Coordinates of C-alpha atoms and ligand atoms in Angstrom, one line a residue:
X227 CA -38.1 21.7 30.1
X228 CA -39.7 18.3 30.3
X229 CA -41.1 18.6 33.7
X230 CA -41.4 21.2 36.5
X231 CA -42.1 18.7 39.3
X232 CA -42.0 15.0 39.9
X233 CA -45.1 12.8 40.2
X234 CA -44.6 12.5 44.0
X235 CA -44.2 16.1 44.8
X236 CA -47.4 18.1 44.5
X237 CA -49.4 19.0 47.6
X238 CA -52.5 21.1 48.4
X239 CA -50.3 24.2 49.1
X240 CA -49.5 24.2 45.4
X241 CA -53.1 24.4 44.3
X242 CA -53.5 26.9 41.6
X243 CA -50.0 26.7 40.1
X244 CA -49.2 25.7 36.6
X245 CA -46.9 22.7 36.4
X246 CA -45.6 20.1 33.9
X247 CA -45.3 16.4 34.8
X248 CA -43.7 13.5 32.9
X249 CA -44.0 9.9 33.6
X250 CA -45.6 6.5 32.8
X251 CA -49.3 5.8 32.5
X252 CA -50.3 3.4 35.3
X253 CA -54.0 3.4 34.8
X254 CA -56.6 5.0 32.5
X255 CA -60.2 5.3 33.8
X256 CA -63.1 6.8 32.0
X257 CA -65.7 8.3 34.2
X258 CA -68.6 9.6 32.1
X259 CA -67.1 12.3 29.8
X260 CA -64.0 12.7 32.0
X261 CA -60.8 10.6 31.8
X262 CA -58.6 10.0 34.8
X263 CA -55.0 8.9 34.4
X264 CA -52.6 7.8 37.2
X265 CA -49.2 9.1 36.1
X266 CA -46.2 7.4 37.8
X267 CA -42.5 8.1 38.1
X268 CA -39.8 7.1 40.5
X269 CA -41.2 9.5 43.1
X270 CA -44.8 8.7 43.2
X271 CA -48.2 8.9 41.4
X272 CA -50.2 11.9 40.5
X273 CA -53.8 11.8 39.2
X274 CA -54.4 13.6 35.9
X275 CA -57.9 14.8 34.9
X276 CA -58.7 15.2 31.2
X277 CA -62.0 16.8 30.7
X278 CA -64.4 16.6 27.8
X279 CA -62.5 18.8 25.5
X280 CA -59.8 16.1 25.1
X281 CA -62.2 13.3 24.2
X282 CA -61.6 13.5 20.5
X283 CA -57.9 13.6 20.9
X284 CA -58.0 10.7 23.3
X285 CA -60.2 8.7 21.0
X286 CA -57.9 9.2 18.1
X287 CA -54.8 8.5 20.1
X288 CA -55.9 6.3 23.1
X289 CA -53.5 6.2 26.0
X290 CA -52.3 2.8 27.1
X291 CA -50.6 1.4 30.1
X292 CA -46.9 2.4 30.4
X293 CA -47.2 5.0 27.7
X294 CA -44.7 7.8 28.4
X295 CA -46.6 11.0 28.8
X296 CA -45.9 14.7 29.4
X297 CA -48.8 16.7 30.8
X298 CA -49.2 20.4 31.5
X299 CA -51.9 21.9 33.6
X300 CA -53.1 23.4 36.9
X301 CA -52.9 21.8 40.3
X302 CA -56.4 21.7 41.8
X303 CA -57.9 20.3 45.0
X304 CA -59.4 16.9 44.7
X305 CA -63.0 16.5 45.7
X306 CA -62.5 12.8 46.2
X307 CA -59.3 12.7 48.2
X308 CA -57.1 9.6 48.5
X309 CA -55.4 9.5 51.9
X310 CA -53.3 6.4 50.8
X311 CA -50.9 8.5 48.7
X312 CA -49.0 11.7 49.5
X313 CA -50.3 13.5 46.5
X314 CA -53.9 12.3 47.3
X315 CA -55.3 15.7 48.1
X316 CA -54.7 17.2 44.6
X317 CA -54.9 16.4 40.9
X318 CA -53.6 17.9 37.8
X319 CA -56.2 19.5 35.5
X320 CA -54.6 18.9 32.1
X321 CA -54.4 21.7 29.6
X322 CA -52.1 20.0 27.1
X323 CA -50.3 16.7 26.8
X324 CA -47.8 15.0 24.6
X325 CA -47.3 11.3 24.2
X326 CA -43.5 11.0 24.4
X327 CA -43.5 7.3 23.6
X328 CA -45.9 4.4 23.3
X329 CA -45.7 1.1 25.1
X330 CA -46.6 -2.4 24.1
X331 CA -49.0 -4.0 26.6
X332 CA -46.7 -5.0 29.5
X333 CA -46.5 -8.8 30.2
X334 CA -47.6 -8.2 33.8
X335 CA -49.1 -5.4 35.8
X336 CA -46.7 -2.9 37.2
X337 CA -48.3 -2.8 40.6
X338 CA -47.4 -3.8 44.2
X339 CA -49.4 -7.0 43.8
X340 CA -48.4 -7.9 40.3
X341 CA -49.9 -10.8 38.4
X342 CA -46.4 -11.7 37.0
X343 CA -44.7 -14.9 38.0
X344 CA -41.0 -15.0 38.9
X345 CA -39.7 -16.1 35.5
X346 CA -41.6 -13.5 33.5
X347 CA -40.5 -10.7 35.9
X348 CA -36.9 -11.8 35.6
X349 CA -37.1 -11.8 31.8
X350 CA -38.6 -8.3 31.8
X351 CA -36.5 -7.1 34.8
X352 CA -36.6 -3.5 33.5
X353 CA -40.3 -3.5 33.9
X354 CA -40.2 -5.2 37.3
X355 CA -37.8 -2.5 38.4
X356 CA -40.7 0.0 37.9
X357 CA -42.6 -1.6 40.6
X358 CA -42.7 0.0 44.0
X359 CA -41.7 -3.2 45.9
X360 CA -38.5 -3.6 43.9
X361 CA -37.8 0.1 43.9
X362 CA -38.0 0.2 47.7
X363 CA -35.4 -2.6 47.9
X364 CA -33.0 -0.8 45.7
X365 CA -33.5 2.4 47.6
X366 CA -32.7 0.5 50.8
X367 CA -29.6 -0.9 49.2
X368 CA -28.4 2.5 48.2
X369 CA -29.1 3.8 51.8
X370 CA -27.0 1.0 53.2
X371 CA -24.3 1.8 50.7
X372 CA -24.3 5.5 51.6
X373 CA -24.3 4.8 55.3
X374 CA -21.3 2.5 55.0
X375 CA -19.4 4.9 52.8
X376 CA -20.1 7.8 55.2
X377 CA -19.0 5.9 58.2
X378 CA -15.8 4.5 56.6
X379 CA -14.9 7.9 55.1
X380 CA -15.4 9.6 58.5
X381 CA -13.0 7.0 59.9
X382 CA -10.3 7.7 57.3
X383 CA -10.8 4.6 55.2
X384 CA -10.0 5.1 51.5
X385 CA -11.9 3.6 48.7
X386 CA -9.3 2.0 46.4
X387 CA -10.3 0.0 43.3
X388 CA -8.6 -3.3 42.7
X389 CA -8.5 -5.2 39.4
X390 CA -11.0 -7.7 38.1
X391 CA -8.7 -9.4 35.7
X392 CA -6.4 -11.2 38.1
X393 CA -4.7 -14.5 38.9
X394 CA -6.7 -17.0 40.9
X395 CA -7.2 -16.2 44.6
X396 CA -8.2 -19.3 46.5
X397 CA -11.1 -18.7 48.9
X398 CA -12.4 -22.2 48.6
X399 CA -14.6 -21.8 45.6
X400 CA -13.9 -22.2 41.9
X401 CA -12.7 -19.3 39.8
X402 CA -14.5 -17.8 36.8
X403 CA -11.8 -17.5 34.1
X404 CA -11.4 -15.2 31.2
X405 CA -9.2 -16.2 28.2
X406 CA -6.5 -13.8 27.2
X407 CA -6.4 -13.0 23.5
X408 CA -2.9 -11.4 23.7
X409 CA -1.5 -14.2 25.7
X410 CA -3.0 -17.2 24.0
X411 CA -3.6 -20.3 26.1
X412 CA -3.5 -18.2 29.2
X413 CA -6.3 -17.1 31.4
X414 CA -7.2 -14.4 33.9
X415 CA -9.4 -15.2 36.9
X416 CA -12.1 -13.0 38.2
X417 CA -11.5 -12.2 41.9
X418 CA -13.4 -14.3 44.5
X419 CA -12.5 -11.3 46.7
X420 CA -9.8 -8.6 46.7
X421 CA -8.1 -10.4 49.5
X422 CA -4.5 -10.3 48.4
X423 CA -4.8 -6.8 46.9
X424 CA -6.1 -5.3 50.1
X425 CA -3.2 -7.0 52.0
X426 CA -0.7 -5.5 49.5
X427 CA -2.3 -2.1 50.1
X428 CA -1.5 -2.5 53.7
X429 CA 2.1 -3.2 52.8
X430 CA 2.0 0.0 50.7
X431 CA 0.9 2.0 53.7
X432 CA -2.8 2.7 52.9
X433 CA -3.6 1.6 56.4
X434 CA -7.4 1.9 56.1
X435 CA -8.9 0.6 52.9
X436 CA -12.4 -0.2 51.8
X437 CA -14.3 -1.0 48.7
X438 CA -17.9 -1.9 47.9
X439 CA -17.0 -4.4 45.3
X440 CA -18.1 -7.3 43.1
X441 CA -16.8 -10.7 43.9
X442 CA -17.1 -13.8 41.6
X443 CA -17.4 -17.4 42.7
X444 CA -18.2 -20.3 40.4
X445 CA -20.0 -22.4 43.0
X446 CA -22.9 -24.8 42.6
X447 CA -25.7 -22.5 43.2
X448 CA -27.5 -23.4 46.4
X449 CA -30.7 -21.5 47.0
X450 CA -30.1 -17.8 47.1
X451 CA -26.5 -17.6 46.0
X452 CA -25.4 -15.4 43.2
X453 CA -22.3 -16.1 41.1
X454 CA -21.5 -12.4 41.3
X455 CA -22.2 -10.7 44.5
X456 CA -21.1 -7.6 46.4
X457 CA -19.0 -7.2 49.5
X458 CA -18.2 -4.3 51.8
X459 CA -14.5 -5.2 51.8
X460 CA -12.2 -3.6 54.5
X461 CA -8.7 -3.9 55.7
X462 CA -6.7 -2.1 58.4
X463 CA -3.1 -2.0 59.4
X464 CA -1.6 -1.7 62.9
X465 CA -4.6 -3.4 64.5
X466 CA -5.5 -6.3 66.8
X467 CA -8.7 -8.3 66.7
X468 CA -10.3 -6.0 69.3
X469 CA -9.8 -3.0 67.1
X470 CA -11.5 -4.6 64.2
X471 CA -14.4 -5.8 66.3
X472 CA -15.0 -2.3 67.6
X473 CA -14.6 -0.6 64.3
X474 CA -17.0 -2.8 62.4
X475 CA -19.7 -3.5 65.0
X476 CA -20.0 0.3 65.1
X477 CA -20.3 0.3 61.3
X478 CA -23.2 -2.1 61.5
X479 CA -24.9 -0.1 64.3
X480 CA -24.5 3.0 62.2
X481 CA -26.2 1.3 59.3
X482 CA -29.1 0.2 61.6
X483 CA -29.4 3.8 62.7
X484 CA -29.2 5.4 59.3
X485 CA -31.3 2.9 57.4
X486 CA -33.7 1.5 60.0
X487 CA -33.7 4.3 62.6
X488 CA -32.8 1.7 65.2
X489 CA -30.6 2.6 68.1
X490 CA -28.6 -0.6 68.7
X491 CA -27.3 0.3 72.1
X492 CA -26.7 -3.2 73.5
X493 CA -23.1 -4.5 73.5
X494 CA -22.7 -7.0 70.7
X495 CA -22.5 -10.4 72.2
X496 CA -19.5 -12.6 71.6
X497 CA -19.3 -16.4 71.5
X498 CA -16.5 -18.8 70.7
X499 CA -17.0 -21.1 67.8
X500 CA -16.9 -24.1 70.1
X501 CA -19.7 -22.7 72.3
X502 CA -21.7 -21.8 69.2
X503 CA -21.4 -25.4 67.9
X504 CA -22.0 -27.0 71.2
X505 CA -24.9 -24.9 72.3
X506 CA -26.6 -24.1 69.0
X507 CA -25.3 -26.8 66.6
X508 CA -24.0 -24.3 64.0
X509 CA -21.5 -21.5 63.7
X510 CA -24.0 -18.8 63.0
X511 CA -26.5 -19.1 65.8
X512 CA -29.7 -17.2 65.9
X513 CA -29.6 -15.8 69.4
X514 CA -33.0 -14.0 69.3
X515 CA -34.2 -17.0 71.3
X516 CA -32.6 -19.5 73.8
X517 CA -33.5 -23.2 73.5
X518 CA -29.9 -24.3 73.7
X519 CA -28.9 -27.8 72.8
X520 CA -28.2 -30.2 75.6
X521 CA -25.7 -32.9 74.6
X522 CA -26.8 -36.0 76.5
X523 CA -24.2 -38.1 74.9
X524 CA -21.1 -37.5 72.7
X525 CA -18.6 -39.8 71.2
X526 CA -15.1 -39.6 72.7
X527 CA -13.6 -38.7 69.3
X528 CA -15.1 -35.3 68.9
X529 CA -13.7 -31.9 68.7
X530 CA -15.5 -30.5 71.6
X531 CA -13.8 -30.6 74.9
X532 CA -17.0 -30.4 76.9
X533 CA -18.9 -32.6 79.3
X534 CA -22.0 -34.6 78.2
X535 CA -24.7 -36.0 80.4
X536 CA -24.3 -39.6 79.5
X537 CA -25.0 -40.9 83.0
X538 CA -28.6 -39.6 82.6
X539 CA -29.4 -41.9 79.8
X540 CA -27.0 -44.9 80.1
X541 CA -27.8 -48.3 81.5
X542 CA -31.5 -48.2 80.8
X543 CA -31.6 -50.9 78.2
X544 CA -32.8 -48.5 75.5
X545 CA -30.9 -49.7 72.4
X546 CA -31.6 -46.6 70.3
X547 CA -29.7 -44.4 72.7
X548 CA -27.1 -47.1 73.5
X549 CA -26.3 -47.7 69.9
X550 CA -26.2 -44.0 68.9
X551 CA -22.9 -42.2 68.7
X552 CA -24.6 -39.1 70.2
X553 CA -27.9 -38.0 71.7
X554 CA -29.1 -34.4 71.9
X555 CA -32.1 -32.6 73.3
X556 CA -33.8 -29.2 73.3
X557 CA -36.5 -28.0 75.6
X558 CA -39.3 -26.3 73.7
X559 CA -41.1 -23.7 75.9
X560 CA -44.8 -24.4 76.3
X561 CA -44.5 -27.6 74.2
X562 CA -46.1 -29.9 76.9
X563 CA -49.4 -29.2 75.2
X564 CA -48.3 -30.3 71.8
X565 CA -50.9 -32.7 70.4
X566 CA -50.2 -36.2 69.2
X567 CA -50.7 -34.9 65.7
X568 CA -48.2 -32.1 66.2
X569 CA -45.6 -34.6 67.5
X570 CA -46.3 -36.9 64.5
X571 CA -45.7 -34.0 62.2
X572 CA -42.5 -33.1 63.9
X573 CA -41.4 -36.7 63.7
X574 CA -42.0 -36.7 60.0
X575 CA -40.2 -33.4 59.7
X576 CA -37.0 -34.8 61.3
X577 CA -37.2 -37.9 59.1
X578 CA -37.1 -35.8 55.9
X579 CA -34.0 -36.5 53.9
X580 CA -32.7 -33.0 54.4
X581 CA -32.7 -33.6 58.2
X582 CA -32.1 -37.4 58.0
X583 CA -33.0 -38.5 61.5
X584 CA -34.6 -41.9 62.2
X585 CA -37.1 -40.7 64.8
X586 CA -37.9 -38.3 67.6
X587 CA -38.2 -39.0 71.3
X588 CA -40.0 -36.7 73.6
X589 CA -40.6 -36.0 77.3
X590 CA -43.6 -33.9 78.2
X591 CA -42.9 -31.9 81.4
X592 CA -46.5 -31.2 82.4
X593 CA -47.6 -28.0 84.2
X594 CA -48.4 -30.1 87.3
X595 CA -44.8 -31.4 87.4
X596 CA -45.6 -34.9 86.1
X597 CA -43.6 -36.3 83.2
X598 CA -44.8 -38.4 80.3
X599 CA -42.5 -39.6 77.6
X600 CA -42.2 -41.8 74.5
X601 CA -39.4 -43.6 76.4
X602 CA -41.3 -44.4 79.6
X603 CA -40.6 -48.1 79.2
X604 CA -36.9 -47.4 79.8
X605 CA -36.8 -44.4 82.1
X606 CA -38.7 -43.9 85.3
X607 CA -40.0 -40.5 86.3
X608 CA -36.9 -39.6 88.3
X609 CA -34.6 -40.2 85.4
X610 CA -36.9 -38.3 83.0
X611 CA -36.8 -35.5 85.5
X612 CA -33.0 -35.5 85.3
X613 CA -33.0 -35.4 81.5
X614 CA -35.5 -32.6 81.6
X615 CA -33.5 -30.6 84.1
X616 CA -30.3 -31.0 82.1
X617 CA -32.1 -29.8 79.0
X618 CA -33.3 -26.7 80.8
X619 CA -37.0 -27.6 80.7
X620 CA -39.5 -26.1 83.0
X621 CA -43.0 -27.4 83.8
X622 CA -45.1 -26.8 80.6
X623 CA -42.3 -27.5 78.3
X624 CA -41.5 -30.5 76.1
X625 CA -38.1 -32.0 75.6
X626 CA -37.4 -33.2 72.1
X627 CA -34.6 -35.8 71.7
X628 CA -32.6 -36.9 68.6
X629 CA -30.0 -39.6 68.4
X630 CA -27.5 -40.6 65.7
X631 CA -24.1 -39.8 64.4
X632 CA -22.5 -36.8 66.0
X633 CA -22.3 -34.3 63.1
X634 CA -25.6 -35.2 61.6
X635 CA -27.4 -35.2 64.9
X636 CA -26.0 -31.8 65.9
X637 CA -27.0 -30.3 62.6
X638 CA -30.5 -31.9 62.8
X639 CA -31.0 -30.6 66.4
X640 CA -29.9 -27.2 65.3
X641 CA -32.4 -27.3 62.4
X642 CA -35.1 -28.5 64.8
X643 CA -34.3 -25.7 67.2
X644 CA -34.7 -23.1 64.3
X645 CA -37.9 -24.7 63.1
X646 CA -39.4 -24.6 66.7
X647 CA -38.2 -21.0 67.0
X648 CA -40.0 -20.2 63.8
X649 CA -43.2 -22.0 64.8
X650 CA -43.3 -20.4 68.1
X651 CA -42.8 -16.9 66.6
X652 CA -39.5 -16.4 68.4
X653 CA -37.6 -15.3 65.3
X654 CA -39.1 -11.9 64.9
X655 CA -38.4 -10.1 61.7
X656 CA -38.1 -6.7 63.4
X657 CA -35.8 -7.8 66.1
X658 CA -32.1 -7.6 65.3
X659 CA -29.4 -9.4 67.3
X660 CA -25.8 -9.2 66.4
X661 CA -23.2 -11.7 67.5
X662 CA -19.5 -12.1 67.0
X663 CA -18.4 -15.7 66.7
X664 CA -14.7 -16.0 67.6
X665 CA -11.9 -18.5 67.9
X666 CA -12.6 -20.6 64.8
X667 CA -10.3 -23.6 64.2
X668 CA -7.5 -22.5 61.9
X669 CA -7.7 -25.7 59.9
X670 CA -10.3 -28.1 58.7
X671 CA -9.6 -31.7 57.7
X672 CA -10.2 -32.6 54.1
X673 CA -10.9 -36.3 54.2
X674 CA -10.6 -37.1 50.4
X675 CA -7.1 -35.6 50.3
X676 CA -6.1 -36.5 53.9
X677 CA -4.7 -33.0 54.4
X678 CA -5.5 -29.7 56.1
X679 CA -7.4 -26.9 54.4
X680 CA -7.7 -23.3 55.7
X681 CA -11.1 -22.8 57.3
X682 CA -11.2 -19.1 56.4
X683 CA -8.4 -18.6 53.9
X684 CA -4.6 -19.3 53.9
X685 CA -3.8 -15.7 55.0
X686 CA -5.5 -16.0 58.4
X687 CA -3.1 -16.1 61.3
X688 CA -3.2 -18.5 64.2
X689 CA -3.8 -17.2 67.7
X690 CA -0.4 -15.8 68.8
X691 CA -0.1 -18.3 71.6
X692 CA -0.4 -21.1 69.1
X693 CA 2.1 -20.0 66.4
X694 CA 4.7 -22.2 68.1
X695 CA 2.5 -25.2 67.8
X696 CA 2.2 -24.6 64.1
X697 CA 5.9 -24.1 63.6
X698 CA 7.0 -27.0 65.7
X699 CA 4.7 -29.7 64.4
X700 CA 4.7 -31.6 61.1
X701 CA 1.5 -31.0 59.3
X702 CA 1.3 -34.5 57.9
X703 CA -1.6 -36.6 59.2
X704 CA -0.3 -40.1 59.8
X705 CA -3.4 -41.4 61.5
X706 CA -6.4 -40.3 59.3
X707 CA -9.0 -41.9 61.5
X708 CA -7.6 -40.0 64.5
X709 CA -6.9 -36.7 62.8
X710 CA -8.4 -34.8 65.8
X711 CA -5.5 -35.9 67.9
X712 CA -3.1 -34.0 65.6
X713 CA -1.9 -30.8 67.2
X714 CA -3.1 -28.8 64.2
X715 CA -6.7 -29.8 64.9
X716 CA -6.6 -27.7 68.1
X717 CA -5.0 -24.5 66.7
X718 CA -7.4 -21.6 66.8
X719 CA -7.5 -18.8 64.2
X720 CA -7.4 -15.1 64.8
X721 CA -10.7 -15.0 62.9
X722 CA -14.2 -13.7 63.5
X723 CA -17.6 -13.8 61.9
X724 CA -20.4 -11.4 62.4
X725 CA -23.8 -13.0 62.7
X726 CA -27.1 -11.3 62.4
X727 CA -30.3 -13.2 63.3
X728 CA -28.7 -16.5 62.3
X729 CA -27.1 -15.3 59.1
X730 CA -23.3 -14.8 58.7
X731 CA -23.2 -11.3 57.4
X732 CA -19.4 -10.8 57.6
X733 CA -16.2 -12.5 58.3
X734 CA -12.5 -11.8 58.5
X735 CA -9.3 -12.3 60.3
X736 CA -6.0 -10.9 61.5
X737 CA -3.5 -11.9 58.8
X738 CA -0.2 -13.5 58.7
X739 CA 2.3 -10.8 57.8
X740 CA 5.7 -12.5 58.1
X741 CA 7.0 -14.5 55.1
X742 CA 8.2 -17.5 57.2
X743 CA 4.9 -18.0 58.9
X744 CA 3.0 -17.6 55.5
X745 CA 5.4 -20.2 54.0
X746 CA 4.7 -22.5 56.9
X747 CA 1.0 -22.0 56.3
X748 CA 1.2 -22.9 52.6
X749 CA 3.2 -26.0 53.5
X750 CA 0.7 -26.9 56.2
X751 CA -2.0 -26.9 53.4
X752 CA 0.1 -29.3 51.4
X753 CA 1.6 -26.8 48.9
X754 CA 5.1 -27.4 47.7
X755 CA 7.5 -24.5 48.0
X756 CA 7.5 -24.2 44.2
X757 CA 3.7 -24.1 44.1
X758 CA 3.5 -21.5 46.8
X759 CA 6.0 -19.3 44.9
X760 CA 4.2 -19.8 41.6
X761 CA 0.8 -18.9 43.1
X762 CA 1.8 -16.4 45.8
X763 CA 5.3 -15.3 45.1
X764 CA 4.1 -11.7 44.9
X765 CA 2.7 -11.8 48.4
X766 CA 5.6 -13.6 49.9
X767 CA 7.9 -11.0 48.2
X768 CA 5.9 -8.1 49.5
X769 CA 6.2 -9.5 53.0
X770 CA 9.9 -8.9 52.8
X771 CA 9.5 -5.2 52.4
X772 CA 8.2 -4.1 55.7
X773 CA 4.7 -5.6 55.9
X774 CA 2.8 -4.1 58.9
X775 CA 0.6 -6.2 61.1
X776 CA -2.9 -6.0 59.6
X777 CA -6.4 -7.5 59.5
X778 CA -9.7 -7.0 58.0
X779 CA -13.2 -8.1 57.3
X780 CA -15.7 -8.4 54.4
X781 CA -19.5 -8.1 54.7
X782 CA -21.9 -9.7 52.3
X783 CA -23.6 -6.6 51.1
X784 CA -26.6 -8.2 49.3
X785 CA -27.4 -10.4 52.3
X786 CA -27.1 -7.5 54.7
X787 CA -29.6 -5.6 52.6
X788 CA -32.0 -8.5 52.4
X789 CA -32.0 -9.0 56.1
X790 CA -32.6 -5.2 56.8
X791 CA -35.3 -5.3 54.2
X792 CA -37.0 -8.2 55.9
X793 CA -36.7 -10.6 52.9
X794 CA -35.3 -14.1 52.5
X795 CA -34.1 -13.5 49.1
X796 CA -31.0 -11.5 48.1
X797 CA -32.2 -11.5 44.5
X798 CA -34.8 -8.9 45.4
X799 CA -32.1 -6.5 46.4
X800 CA -30.0 -6.8 43.2
X801 CA -31.0 -4.7 40.2
X802 CA -30.2 -7.4 37.6
X803 CA -29.7 -10.7 39.3
X804 CA -29.1 -14.2 37.9
X805 CA -31.6 -17.0 38.5
X806 CA -31.0 -20.1 40.5
X807 CA -29.1 -21.8 37.6
X808 CA -26.8 -18.8 37.3
X809 CA -28.5 -17.5 34.2
X810 CA -29.4 -14.0 33.3
X811 CA -32.7 -14.8 31.6
X812 CA -33.1 -11.2 30.4
X813 CA -29.8 -11.2 28.4
X814 CA -30.0 -14.9 27.9
X815 CA -26.5 -15.3 29.3
X816 CA -24.2 -17.2 29.4
X817 CA -24.4 -17.9 25.6
X818 CA -22.2 -19.4 22.9
X819 CA -19.9 -17.1 21.1
X820 CA -18.8 -16.9 17.5
X821 CA -16.3 -19.3 16.1
X822 CA -14.3 -16.3 15.0
X823 CA -14.1 -15.0 18.6
X824 CA -13.0 -18.4 19.8
X825 CA -10.3 -18.6 17.3
X826 CA -9.0 -15.1 18.2
X827 CA -8.8 -16.2 21.8
X828 CA -6.9 -19.3 20.8
X829 CA -9.5 -21.6 22.2
X830 CA -11.5 -22.3 19.0
X831 CA -10.9 -24.8 16.2
X832 CA -9.3 -23.1 13.2
X833 CA -10.7 -24.2 9.9
X834 CA -7.6 -25.0 7.9
X835 CA -9.9 -25.8 4.9
Ligands
LIG1914 N1 -11.7 -12.1 51.8 C1 -12.5 -12.7 52.8 C2 -13.8 -13.2 52.3 O1 -14.2 -12.9 51.2 C3 -12.9 -11.7 53.9 C4 -11.7 -11.3 54.7 O2 -10.9 -12.1 55.3 O3 -11.5 -10.1 54.8 O4 -14.5 -14.0 53.0

């Protein structure tokens, strides 16, 4: 028997018992003739005491950090207790020990506050994983996994594995491909998601499917994206949108409860995509705080069928606003006291290339009700009051105003809102706010190709009331500059995203399940009949054999874990992640392969020599 207990287990009640522990040497401290060793395993740390009698043995075979040690002895009460750790009341008086294995000096300290930089910890990930901080994250990940599985199992979902070597499934990203040796010149693709398989399972009658599954997308890696990531992937048959929303908001609430011990009793808020964009400037609003965007001016050629407040700013002779396509404002609570310096810094902030604005106008709405602005020359106090009121400002607030092209300005105002929320401490890490965003547009316009692309994916159904619009109209866009006037631009999808604290954590849709409508969809996306058959013949075929109405959702498992763990980075929640260039620096992958392998795969140059 290697060990009778773990290093996290012994308490004062066990004093006097003989035990055997095994673990890694965290620290060795010599105190006069006595040697103290902190022995660590996955469960905790126990202090070992080696008294004088071991000195010769320890001198001949000194213990080093990360040595693997087995120690037998008696549990005794500590005179110098350590309340910081659960085993802090006892120590193990060693009677015999064995060095099970030696360790080279680790390249960084295996402690909560390690001295190791990012790169070195990635290279020696197996050592980094010994650290508490990383271990806690993996434990949380496993807790989320178990909670999800329990809930889905209790609700009759079946975990069914789907293949990794498949044919390309378009979800908007590039596929990773795998050459086939047995079918030379041909390639498998790794799934971007099990989308078509889970739909086929619905046709097969497995009406509640789930999988916690790897997905692969060959995207340019923006910060905090992984080329392989994990989804909680789900699909249900005989459901409407409402059924899906209920089933899966309850899943997330269950995870909150099991993992964070939070009772999320509030109803999950719902918002249309249009309201999200209009009020928050993005489709995954952080609703932990208000500060909604006020559109003072919008161009006539814009998607949103909403009223602006142009009369408040027009006819003042202010060329910046007059010349701008759009003007937007937010009222920052308590901002009237911002100093000149703070405003200068904010102005610099909006001028950064990532934000791309030319400047920042402001109106201070002082506590005493007076108004002072950077645009006083053009607007008298009455007009300023009107703008402040439309922006929702109260005395004590400041109104920040941005002007420019619609899309860019909306995005910039949204970013400014989030930044102000952060600076004011309104985005609390321990507050969780769920939101469903609904009624997304079905199509998005792809300018370079002058055609429609599916906003979610091509299997998403339109709102039932708009199916006719889709069938009756020609998808071709004749007037590119005016694509918003095409009837397709207004078609809404039966799709939904779940948003948590400003992060999209899941998304899905009610699917098309009739062959004709699916064919119409492929055609709308500019696919020829032949191409549609070549790519999706299997799905179109399956729809002819009794496909039930169905829909589903997939959650980004890594992201969900990182939010619940209060971290910005999903990498911290993946045992063996890739770095920002998509490399595994521990394995040094990707790497070149042998010429012989290439030749076997039919993609190498054969030496005919
Ligand atoms: N397959 C979709 C995705 O990966 C999710 C879904 O529609 O269920 O985003």
